[in-house]
Amino acid sequence: LTGTSREQRAFQYLLMHAIPGDPHHILQTFDQWCYHCEHLSCVGPDKGRIVERVLSERAPLRVLELGTYCGYGTVLLAQGLPPGAHLYTIEGDPRHAAVAEKVIRLAGFSEQTVELIVGPSEEVIPRLREKHGLMNADLVFMDHWKRCYLRDLQLLESHQLLAEGATILADNVLFPGAPHFLQYAKTCGKYHCKVHRAKLEY
């Protein structure tokens, strides 16, 4: 009825209530909106703690996020990066990317720290090295279309974009589920797998 999307309405709420340049408060305000106003498919605070723990343990310098959406996960990742680290985030929907860009900058992250790349992941991944300078990623966070998880993991492998000992963190592999991705990760012999049990966001 308003003529604006849920994502745009959430951003307007952030503008009114969040503290610019404070990533933690940006995420808290996002959570307030999602709990009390409208549901958005963001990582949320419960699963966010898992992401924060992995970031703390791994201290990755080159991070790749597949599925920026509104920028919630991007801000979550960016605030946990060590000094000098760089985050590349890919979003296929230009409308979502337009909102995410504003959210990321509102949180205080420059293009030197967070680079938002708009386009289908299957087209962007093969040119990450040549066009965007990503030699290989220490951590990959997958939170886009579940049917793309396996394809994009294999694309990263074939283009040698995974650093030795890289961590792949994939959201919602049980529900709504990415069974082919999960089977491959468990049986191909390249990965040690761990499933983190968590509640659905909000």
Short mmCIF file of C-alpha atoms in Angstrom, two decimals:
data_model
loop_
_atom_site.label_atom_id
_atom_site.label_comp_id
_atom_site.label_asym_id
_atom_site.label_seq_id
_atom_site.Cartn_x
_atom_site.Cartn_y
_atom_site.Cartn_z
CA LEU A 1 0.00 0.00 0.00
CA THR A 2 2.88 2.37 0.68
CA GLY A 3 4.47 1.76 -2.71
CA THR A 4 7.77 0.90 -1.00
CA SER A 5 9.29 -2.52 -0.35
CA ARG A 6 9.73 -4.10 3.08
CA GLU A 7 13.46 -3.61 2.66
CA GLN A 8 13.07 0.10 1.98
CA ARG A 9 10.72 0.47 4.95
CA ALA A 10 13.29 -1.23 7.16
CA PHE A 11 15.95 1.21 5.96
CA GLN A 12 13.69 4.19 6.73
CA TYR A 13 13.31 2.77 10.24
CA LEU A 14 17.11 2.53 10.53
CA LEU A 15 17.46 6.17 9.46
CA MET A 16 15.05 7.25 12.19
CA HIS A 17 16.31 5.06 15.04
CA ALA A 18 19.85 3.77 14.45
CA ILE A 19 23.08 5.55 15.38
CA PRO A 20 25.09 6.20 12.18
CA GLY A 21 28.58 4.71 12.27
CA ASP A 22 27.67 2.24 15.03
CA PRO A 23 27.44 -1.25 13.42
CA HIS A 24 26.24 -2.92 16.61
CA HIS A 25 23.39 -0.45 17.02
CA ILE A 26 22.50 -0.79 13.32
CA LEU A 27 22.06 -4.55 13.82
CA GLN A 28 20.08 -4.06 17.05
CA THR A 29 17.73 -1.66 15.26
CA PHE A 30 17.32 -4.11 12.38
CA ASP A 31 16.39 -6.77 14.96
CA GLN A 32 13.81 -4.48 16.58
CA TRP A 33 12.18 -3.92 13.18
CA CYS A 34 12.11 -7.62 12.35
CA TYR A 35 10.75 -8.66 15.75
CA HIS A 36 8.08 -5.99 16.05
CA CYS A 37 7.25 -4.68 12.55
CA GLU A 38 7.94 -6.88 9.53
CA HIS A 39 9.90 -10.09 9.05
CA LEU A 40 13.02 -9.93 6.89
CA SER A 41 15.18 -12.95 6.05
CA CYS A 42 18.25 -11.60 7.83
CA VAL A 43 20.70 -13.74 9.80
CA GLY A 44 19.31 -12.44 13.09
CA PRO A 45 20.95 -12.29 16.52
CA ASP A 46 20.90 -16.02 17.40
CA LYS A 47 22.70 -17.24 14.27
CA GLY A 48 24.66 -13.98 14.27
CA ARG A 49 26.48 -15.16 17.40
CA ILE A 50 27.70 -18.22 15.48
CA VAL A 51 29.02 -15.97 12.72
CA GLU A 52 30.74 -13.73 15.28
CA ARG A 53 32.36 -16.75 16.96
CA VAL A 54 33.71 -18.09 13.65
CA LEU A 55 35.09 -14.66 12.75
CA SER A 56 36.78 -14.39 16.12
CA GLU A 57 38.33 -17.86 15.80
CA ARG A 58 39.49 -17.49 12.18
CA ALA A 59 40.37 -13.77 11.92
CA PRO A 60 40.02 -13.89 8.10
CA LEU A 61 41.63 -11.17 5.99
CA ARG A 62 39.63 -11.87 2.81
CA VAL A 63 35.93 -12.63 3.20
CA LEU A 64 33.35 -13.37 0.52
CA GLU A 65 29.62 -13.13 1.20
CA LEU A 66 27.15 -14.61 -1.27
CA GLY A 67 23.76 -12.95 -0.80
CA THR A 68 23.96 -9.41 0.58
CA TYR A 69 20.18 -8.90 0.76
CA CYS A 70 19.65 -5.82 3.00
CA GLY A 71 23.20 -5.72 4.31
CA TYR A 72 22.53 -7.19 7.78
CA GLY A 73 24.96 -10.08 7.34
CA THR A 74 27.44 -7.75 5.66
CA VAL A 75 27.49 -5.39 8.65
CA LEU A 76 27.72 -8.39 10.99
CA LEU A 77 30.74 -9.71 9.09
CA ALA A 78 32.40 -6.33 8.62
CA GLN A 79 32.29 -5.39 12.30
CA GLY A 80 34.15 -8.60 13.19
CA LEU A 81 36.96 -8.25 10.65
CA PRO A 82 40.55 -7.81 11.82
CA PRO A 83 42.39 -4.62 10.77
CA GLY A 84 43.28 -4.53 7.09
CA ALA A 85 40.72 -7.14 6.10
CA HIS A 86 38.47 -6.80 3.05
CA LEU A 87 34.92 -8.05 2.54
CA TYR A 88 33.47 -8.74 -0.91
CA THR A 89 29.70 -9.18 -0.95
CA ILE A 90 27.61 -10.26 -3.96
CA GLU A 91 23.92 -9.48 -4.46
CA GLY A 92 21.95 -10.53 -7.52
CA ASP A 93 18.93 -8.27 -7.00
CA PRO A 94 19.68 -4.61 -7.82
CA ARG A 95 16.80 -3.39 -5.61
CA HIS A 96 18.16 -5.21 -2.57
CA ALA A 97 21.68 -4.08 -3.41
CA ALA A 98 20.55 -0.43 -3.46
CA VAL A 99 19.21 -0.78 0.10
CA ALA A 100 22.25 -2.76 1.26
CA GLU A 101 24.66 -0.15 -0.07
CA LYS A 102 22.99 2.52 2.07
CA VAL A 103 22.91 0.25 5.14
CA ILE A 104 26.61 -0.64 4.81
CA ARG A 105 27.64 3.00 4.46
CA LEU A 106 25.29 4.07 7.29
CA ALA A 107 27.11 1.56 9.51
CA GLY A 108 30.35 3.36 8.70
CA PHE A 109 32.10 0.96 6.33
CA SER A 110 33.86 2.42 3.29
CA GLU A 111 34.44 0.77 -0.07
CA GLN A 112 38.01 0.09 1.05
CA THR A 113 36.62 -2.32 3.66
CA VAL A 114 33.38 -3.56 2.06
CA GLU A 115 32.92 -3.91 -1.69
CA LEU A 116 29.38 -4.58 -2.87
CA ILE A 117 29.20 -6.33 -6.24
CA VAL A 118 25.84 -6.46 -8.03
CA GLY A 119 25.13 -9.39 -10.33
CA PRO A 120 24.31 -13.12 -10.42
CA SER A 121 26.85 -15.09 -8.38
CA GLU A 122 27.52 -17.51 -11.23
CA GLU A 123 28.64 -14.57 -13.37
CA VAL A 124 30.52 -12.64 -10.69
CA ILE A 125 32.54 -15.51 -9.16
CA PRO A 126 34.56 -16.31 -12.32
CA ARG A 127 35.76 -12.70 -12.57
CA LEU A 128 36.44 -12.01 -8.88
CA ARG A 129 40.19 -12.34 -9.34
CA GLU A 130 40.65 -10.33 -12.54
CA LYS A 131 38.01 -7.64 -12.00
CA HIS A 132 37.90 -7.27 -8.21
CA GLY A 133 41.33 -8.45 -7.07
CA LEU A 134 40.20 -11.31 -4.82
CA MET A 135 43.01 -13.86 -5.09
CA ASN A 136 41.40 -16.27 -2.64
CA ALA A 137 39.00 -16.14 0.30
CA ASP A 138 39.75 -17.22 3.87
CA LEU A 139 36.05 -17.26 4.76
CA VAL A 140 32.96 -17.62 2.59
CA PHE A 141 29.50 -16.90 4.00
CA MET A 142 26.69 -18.35 1.90
CA ASP A 143 23.24 -16.88 2.49
CA HIS A 144 21.73 -16.61 -0.98
CA TRP A 145 19.53 -19.05 -2.93
CA LYS A 146 19.99 -22.51 -1.38
CA ARG A 147 19.83 -24.20 -4.79
CA CYS A 148 22.96 -22.24 -5.75
CA TYR A 149 25.11 -23.34 -2.80
CA LEU A 150 26.65 -26.41 -4.45
CA ARG A 151 27.10 -24.77 -7.85
CA ASP A 152 28.81 -21.73 -6.35
CA LEU A 153 31.05 -23.78 -4.03
CA GLN A 154 32.24 -25.76 -7.03
CA LEU A 155 32.74 -22.52 -8.98
CA LEU A 156 34.93 -21.22 -6.16
CA GLU A 157 36.89 -24.47 -6.24
CA SER A 158 37.34 -24.51 -10.02
CA HIS A 159 38.55 -20.90 -10.07
CA GLN A 160 40.89 -21.59 -7.13
CA LEU A 161 39.31 -18.86 -5.02
CA LEU A 162 39.47 -20.75 -1.71
CA ALA A 163 42.56 -20.23 0.43
CA GLU A 164 44.16 -23.26 2.03
CA GLY A 165 42.19 -24.04 5.17
CA ALA A 166 39.32 -21.74 4.15
CA THR A 167 36.07 -21.82 6.12
CA ILE A 168 32.71 -22.10 4.36
CA LEU A 169 29.80 -20.96 6.53
CA ALA A 170 26.43 -21.78 4.95
CA ASP A 171 23.10 -20.67 6.39
CA ASN A 172 19.83 -22.65 6.35
CA VAL A 173 21.27 -25.90 4.97
CA LEU A 174 18.67 -27.98 6.88
CA PHE A 175 15.65 -25.70 6.43
CA PRO A 176 14.64 -24.69 3.84
CA GLY A 177 17.62 -26.86 3.03
CA ALA A 178 20.50 -27.40 0.60
CA PRO A 179 20.71 -31.23 0.57
CA HIS A 180 22.98 -31.58 -2.48
CA PHE A 181 25.43 -29.03 -1.06
CA LEU A 182 25.41 -30.79 2.29
CA GLN A 183 25.95 -34.22 0.76
CA TYR A 184 28.84 -32.95 -1.35
CA ALA A 185 30.51 -31.18 1.57
CA LYS A 186 30.27 -34.33 3.69
CA THR A 187 31.37 -36.88 1.08
CA CYS A 188 33.81 -35.17 -1.32
CA GLY A 189 36.72 -35.51 1.11
CA LYS A 190 37.79 -31.87 0.93
CA TYR A 191 36.03 -30.55 4.02
CA HIS A 192 35.55 -31.19 7.72
CA CYS A 193 31.84 -30.54 8.37
CA LYS A 194 30.07 -29.25 11.44
CA VAL A 195 26.34 -28.49 11.67
CA HIS A 196 25.41 -25.64 14.03
CA ARG A 197 21.92 -26.06 15.44
CA ALA A 198 20.04 -22.77 15.57
CA LYS A 199 16.54 -21.32 15.58
CA LEU A 200 15.08 -19.69 12.49
CA GLU A 201 15.61 -15.95 12.46
CA TYR A 202 13.08 -13.97 14.51
#
